[in-house]
Short mmCIF file of C-alpha atoms and ligand atoms in Angstrom, two decimals:
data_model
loop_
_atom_site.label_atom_id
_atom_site.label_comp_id
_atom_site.label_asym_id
_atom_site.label_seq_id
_atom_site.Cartn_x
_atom_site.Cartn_y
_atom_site.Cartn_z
CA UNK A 1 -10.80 -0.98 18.62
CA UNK A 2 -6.83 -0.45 17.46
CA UNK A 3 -6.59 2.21 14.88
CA UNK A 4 -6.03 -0.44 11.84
CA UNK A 5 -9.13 -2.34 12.19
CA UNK A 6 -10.96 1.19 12.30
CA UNK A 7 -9.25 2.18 9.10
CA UNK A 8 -10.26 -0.78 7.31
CA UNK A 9 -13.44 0.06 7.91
CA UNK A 10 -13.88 3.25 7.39
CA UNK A 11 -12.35 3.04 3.86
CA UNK A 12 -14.31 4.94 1.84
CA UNK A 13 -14.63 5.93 -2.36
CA UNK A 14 -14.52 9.55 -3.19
CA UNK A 15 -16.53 10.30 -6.82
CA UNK A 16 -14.88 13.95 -6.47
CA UNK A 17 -11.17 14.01 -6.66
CA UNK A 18 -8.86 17.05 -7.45
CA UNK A 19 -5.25 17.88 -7.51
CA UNK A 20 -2.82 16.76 -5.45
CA UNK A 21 -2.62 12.84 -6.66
CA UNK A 22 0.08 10.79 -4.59
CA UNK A 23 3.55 11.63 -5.56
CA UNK A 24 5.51 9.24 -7.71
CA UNK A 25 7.48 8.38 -4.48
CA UNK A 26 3.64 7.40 -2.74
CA UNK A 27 2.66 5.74 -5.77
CA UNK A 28 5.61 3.69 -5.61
CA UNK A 29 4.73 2.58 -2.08
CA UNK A 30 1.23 2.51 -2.72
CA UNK A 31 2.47 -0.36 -5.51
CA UNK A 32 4.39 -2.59 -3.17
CA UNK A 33 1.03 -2.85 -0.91
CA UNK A 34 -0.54 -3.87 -3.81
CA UNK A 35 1.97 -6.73 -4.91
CA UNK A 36 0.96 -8.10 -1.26
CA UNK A 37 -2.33 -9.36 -2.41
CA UNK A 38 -2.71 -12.94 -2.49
CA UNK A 39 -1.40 -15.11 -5.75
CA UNK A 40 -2.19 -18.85 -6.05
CA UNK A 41 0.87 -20.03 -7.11
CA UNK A 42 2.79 -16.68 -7.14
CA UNK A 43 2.05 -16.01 -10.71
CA UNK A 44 1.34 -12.40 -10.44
CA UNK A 45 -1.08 -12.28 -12.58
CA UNK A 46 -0.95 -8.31 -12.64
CA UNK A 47 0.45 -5.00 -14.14
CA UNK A 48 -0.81 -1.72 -14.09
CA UNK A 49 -0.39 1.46 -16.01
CA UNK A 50 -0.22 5.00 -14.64
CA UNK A 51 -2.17 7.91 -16.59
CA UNK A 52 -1.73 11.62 -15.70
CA UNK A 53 -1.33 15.02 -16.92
CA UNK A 54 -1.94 15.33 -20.34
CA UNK A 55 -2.17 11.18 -21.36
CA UNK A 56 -5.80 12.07 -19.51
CA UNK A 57 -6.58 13.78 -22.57
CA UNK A 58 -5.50 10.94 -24.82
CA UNK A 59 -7.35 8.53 -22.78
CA UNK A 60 -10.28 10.77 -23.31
CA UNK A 61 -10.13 10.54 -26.99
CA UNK A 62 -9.39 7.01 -26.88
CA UNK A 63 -13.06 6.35 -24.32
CA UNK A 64 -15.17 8.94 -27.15
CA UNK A 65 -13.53 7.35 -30.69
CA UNK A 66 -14.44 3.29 -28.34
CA UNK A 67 -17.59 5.05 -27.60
CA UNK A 68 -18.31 6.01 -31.39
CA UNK A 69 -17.24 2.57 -32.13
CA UNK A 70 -20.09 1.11 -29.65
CA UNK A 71 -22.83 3.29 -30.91
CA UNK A 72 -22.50 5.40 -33.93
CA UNK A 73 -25.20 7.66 -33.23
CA UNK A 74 -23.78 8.49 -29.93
CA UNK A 75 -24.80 12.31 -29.26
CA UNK A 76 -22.50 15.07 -28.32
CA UNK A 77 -23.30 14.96 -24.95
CA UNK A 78 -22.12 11.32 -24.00
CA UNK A 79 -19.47 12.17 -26.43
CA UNK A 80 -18.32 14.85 -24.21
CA UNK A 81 -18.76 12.94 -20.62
CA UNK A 82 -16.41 10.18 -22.44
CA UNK A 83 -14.03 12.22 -23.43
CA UNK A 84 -13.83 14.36 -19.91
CA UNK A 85 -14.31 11.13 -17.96
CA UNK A 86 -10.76 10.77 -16.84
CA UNK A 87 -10.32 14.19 -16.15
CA UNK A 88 -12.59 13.13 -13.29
CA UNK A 89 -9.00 13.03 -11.19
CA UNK A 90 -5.04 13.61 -11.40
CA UNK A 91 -4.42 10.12 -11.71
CA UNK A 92 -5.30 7.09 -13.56
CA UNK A 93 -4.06 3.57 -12.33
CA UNK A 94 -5.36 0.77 -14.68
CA UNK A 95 -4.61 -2.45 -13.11
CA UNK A 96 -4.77 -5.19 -15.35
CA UNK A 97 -5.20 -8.97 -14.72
CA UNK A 98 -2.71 -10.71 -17.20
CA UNK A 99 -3.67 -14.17 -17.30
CA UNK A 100 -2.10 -17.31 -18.21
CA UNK A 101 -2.07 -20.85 -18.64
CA UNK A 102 -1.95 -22.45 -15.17
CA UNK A 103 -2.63 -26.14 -14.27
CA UNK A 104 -3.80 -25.40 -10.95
CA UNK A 105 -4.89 -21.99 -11.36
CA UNK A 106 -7.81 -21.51 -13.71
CA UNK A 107 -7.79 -17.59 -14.93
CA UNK A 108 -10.37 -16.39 -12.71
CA UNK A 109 -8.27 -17.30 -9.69
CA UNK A 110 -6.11 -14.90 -11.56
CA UNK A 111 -9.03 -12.38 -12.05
CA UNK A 112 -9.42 -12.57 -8.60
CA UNK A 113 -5.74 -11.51 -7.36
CA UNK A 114 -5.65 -8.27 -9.87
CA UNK A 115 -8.82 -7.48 -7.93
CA UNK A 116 -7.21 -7.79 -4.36
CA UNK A 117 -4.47 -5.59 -5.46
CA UNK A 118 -6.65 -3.34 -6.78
CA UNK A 119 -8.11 -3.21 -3.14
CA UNK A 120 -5.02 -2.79 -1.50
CA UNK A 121 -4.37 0.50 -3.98
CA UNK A 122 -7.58 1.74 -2.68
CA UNK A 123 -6.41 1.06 1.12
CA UNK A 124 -3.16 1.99 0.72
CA UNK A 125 -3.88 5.47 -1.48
CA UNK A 126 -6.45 6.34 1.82
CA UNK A 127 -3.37 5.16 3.89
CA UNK A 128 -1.41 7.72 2.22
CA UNK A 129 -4.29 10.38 3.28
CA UNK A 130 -5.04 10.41 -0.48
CA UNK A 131 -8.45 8.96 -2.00
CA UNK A 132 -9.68 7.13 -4.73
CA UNK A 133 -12.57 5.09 -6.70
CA UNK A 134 -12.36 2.02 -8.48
CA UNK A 135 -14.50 2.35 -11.96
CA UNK A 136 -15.40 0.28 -14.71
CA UNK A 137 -18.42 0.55 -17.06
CA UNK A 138 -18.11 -0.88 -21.01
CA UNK A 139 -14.72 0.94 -21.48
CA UNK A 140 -13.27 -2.20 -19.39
CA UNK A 141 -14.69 -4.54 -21.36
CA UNK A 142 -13.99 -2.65 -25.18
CA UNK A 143 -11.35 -4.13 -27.20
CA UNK A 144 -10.48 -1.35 -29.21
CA UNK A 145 -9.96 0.58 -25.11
CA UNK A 146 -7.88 -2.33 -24.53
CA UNK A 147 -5.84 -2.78 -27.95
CA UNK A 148 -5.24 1.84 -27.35
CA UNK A 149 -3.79 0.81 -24.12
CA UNK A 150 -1.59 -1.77 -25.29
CA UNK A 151 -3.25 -4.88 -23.73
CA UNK A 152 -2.21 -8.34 -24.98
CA UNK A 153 -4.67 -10.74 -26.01
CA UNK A 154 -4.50 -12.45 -22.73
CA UNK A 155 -5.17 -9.19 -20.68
CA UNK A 156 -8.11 -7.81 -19.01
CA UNK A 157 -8.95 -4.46 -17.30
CA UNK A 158 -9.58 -5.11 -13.88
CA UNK A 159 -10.50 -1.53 -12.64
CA UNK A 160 -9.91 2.01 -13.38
CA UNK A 161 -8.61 3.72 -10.36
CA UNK A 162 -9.33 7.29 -10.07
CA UNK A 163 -6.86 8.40 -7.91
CA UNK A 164 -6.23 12.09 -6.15
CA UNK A 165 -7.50 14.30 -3.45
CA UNK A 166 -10.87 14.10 -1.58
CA UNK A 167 -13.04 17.15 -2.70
CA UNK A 168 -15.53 18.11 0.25
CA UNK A 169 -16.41 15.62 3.19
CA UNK A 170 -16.18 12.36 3.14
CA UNK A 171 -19.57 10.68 2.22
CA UNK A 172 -21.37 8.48 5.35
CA UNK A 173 -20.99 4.97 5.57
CA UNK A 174 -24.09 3.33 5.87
CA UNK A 175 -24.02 0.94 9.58
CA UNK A 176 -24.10 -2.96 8.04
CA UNK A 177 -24.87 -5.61 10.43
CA UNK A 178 -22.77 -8.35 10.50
CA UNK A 179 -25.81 -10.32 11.25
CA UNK A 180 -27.35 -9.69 7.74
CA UNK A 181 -23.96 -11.18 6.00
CA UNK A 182 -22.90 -14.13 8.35
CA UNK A 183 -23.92 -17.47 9.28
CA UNK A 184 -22.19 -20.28 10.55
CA UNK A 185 -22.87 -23.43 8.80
C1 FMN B 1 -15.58 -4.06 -10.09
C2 FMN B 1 -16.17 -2.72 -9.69
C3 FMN B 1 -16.55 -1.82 -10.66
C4 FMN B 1 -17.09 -0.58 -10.34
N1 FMN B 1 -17.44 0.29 -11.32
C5 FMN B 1 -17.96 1.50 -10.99
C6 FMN B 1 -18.23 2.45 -12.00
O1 FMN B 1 -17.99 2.24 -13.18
N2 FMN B 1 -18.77 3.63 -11.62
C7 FMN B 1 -19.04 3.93 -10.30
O2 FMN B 1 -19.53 5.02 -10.01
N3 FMN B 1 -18.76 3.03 -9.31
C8 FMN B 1 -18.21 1.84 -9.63
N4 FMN B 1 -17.92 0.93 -8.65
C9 FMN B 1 -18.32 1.24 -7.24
C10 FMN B 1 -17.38 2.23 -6.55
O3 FMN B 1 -16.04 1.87 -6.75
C11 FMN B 1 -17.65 2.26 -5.02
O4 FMN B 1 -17.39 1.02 -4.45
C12 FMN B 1 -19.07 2.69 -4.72
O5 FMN B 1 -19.24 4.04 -5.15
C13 FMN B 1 -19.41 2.60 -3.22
O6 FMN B 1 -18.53 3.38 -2.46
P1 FMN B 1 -17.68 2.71 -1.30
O7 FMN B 1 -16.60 1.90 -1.95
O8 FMN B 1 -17.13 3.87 -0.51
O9 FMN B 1 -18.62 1.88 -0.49
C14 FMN B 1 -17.31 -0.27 -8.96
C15 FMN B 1 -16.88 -1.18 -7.97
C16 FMN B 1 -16.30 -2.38 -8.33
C17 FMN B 1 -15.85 -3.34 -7.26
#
C-alpha cells in the first residue's frame, strides 16, 4: 500500500498532549492544508483562532465563569476540570464555521466545510509528526463561550483542536471492516 494511503489510515487522536505544539511556521502550513477542504461555492465559510501560552488560562476562566452560567451549583471539582481543560495541550485551534446567506448553499453545507478543514488540521498536524484531538462538549454550543471569544452572531464553533505532542504510545486502532460500512446500491 503507498505510504499516503497508510497514513490516512492510521490517523489517530491523542487525549494526552504535552509541549512541543507545532511551531508558528508548521501551524502556518498546517493552515493552508486546511483551506484545501472542499467549499460549495468557494465561500469559505471558515476562520479559526489560535490559543496558547497564557490565553489557556483565560480560556480556562472563560469555560468555569460559562460553566457557572450553565449550572449555578456547579461544585469545585467540575469547576476546576473547566478551568484546567485547555491546559490539556500547548495549543488551542478553534475553527469556526462562519456562515452566511447563500442561495445555493444552505448553512449546513457550510457547517460541513469548517468540519473538513478541521480534518485536514488533524491530518496535517500528524503530518507534521505532531498530534491532536478534536473536542467539543456544551462549551461549543454556550453563547456566553462564544460572545468571550469574539464570535459574531452568525458563527459557530466547529471543534476545539487540542493540538501538541503525543504523550506515551499511540493508542490501537480497532480493525473496521469495510464490509460492515459499504454496500452498493
Ligand atoms: C464533532 C466531534 C466532537 C468531539 N468531541 C469530543 C469531546 O468533546 N471529547 C472527546 O473526548 N472526544 C471528542 N470527539 C472524539 C475524538 O475527537 C476522537 O475522534 C475519539 O477520541 C476517537 O479517536 P480517533 O479519532 O483516534 O478514532 C469528538 C469528535 C468529533 C468529530
Amino acid at each position: 500500500m503507498n505510504e499516503i494511503l497508510r497514513f490516512l489510515q492510521q490517523r489517530n487522536s491523542s487525549p494526552k498532549l504535552h509541549a512541543p505544539a507545532p511551531s508558528s511556521a508548521a501551524m502556518a502550513e498546517i493552515f493552508r492544508t486546511a483551506l484545501r477542504a472542499p467549499d460549495h461555492a468557494w465561500m469559505r465559510p471558515w476562520r479559526f483562532l489560535t490559543i496558547e501560552g497564557e490565553r489557556r488560562q483565560a480560556f480556562g476562566e472563560l469555560l468555569e465563569s460559562a460553566l457557572l452560567l450553565r449550572t449555578p451549583d456547579a461544585d469545585e471539582a467540575a469547576c476546576t476540570k473547566a478551568r484546567n481543560a485547555p491546559l490539556r495541550a500547548p495549543l488551542l485551534v478553534v475553527v469556526i464555521a462562519s456562515i452566511s446567506p447563500h442561495p445555493k448553499v444552505p448553512a449546513q453545507e457550510q457547517r460541513f466545510s469548517a468540519a473538513c478543514a478541521a480534518h485536514a488540521i488533524l491530518l496535517a498536524v500528524e503530518a507534521s509528526g505532531f498530534a491532536a484531538i478534536w473536542r467539543t462538549g456544551a462549551p461549543a454550543f454556550d453563547r456566553h463561550v462564544m460572545d468571550g471569544l469574539g464570535l459574531a452572531e452568525n458563527e459557530e464553533v466547529i471543534a476545539f483542536l487540542y493540538i501538541g505532542s503525543r504523550l506515551g504510545p499511540a493508542k490501537s486502532i480497532p480493525q473496521l471492516d469495510t464490509t460492515d460500512y459499504v454496500t452498493a446500491w
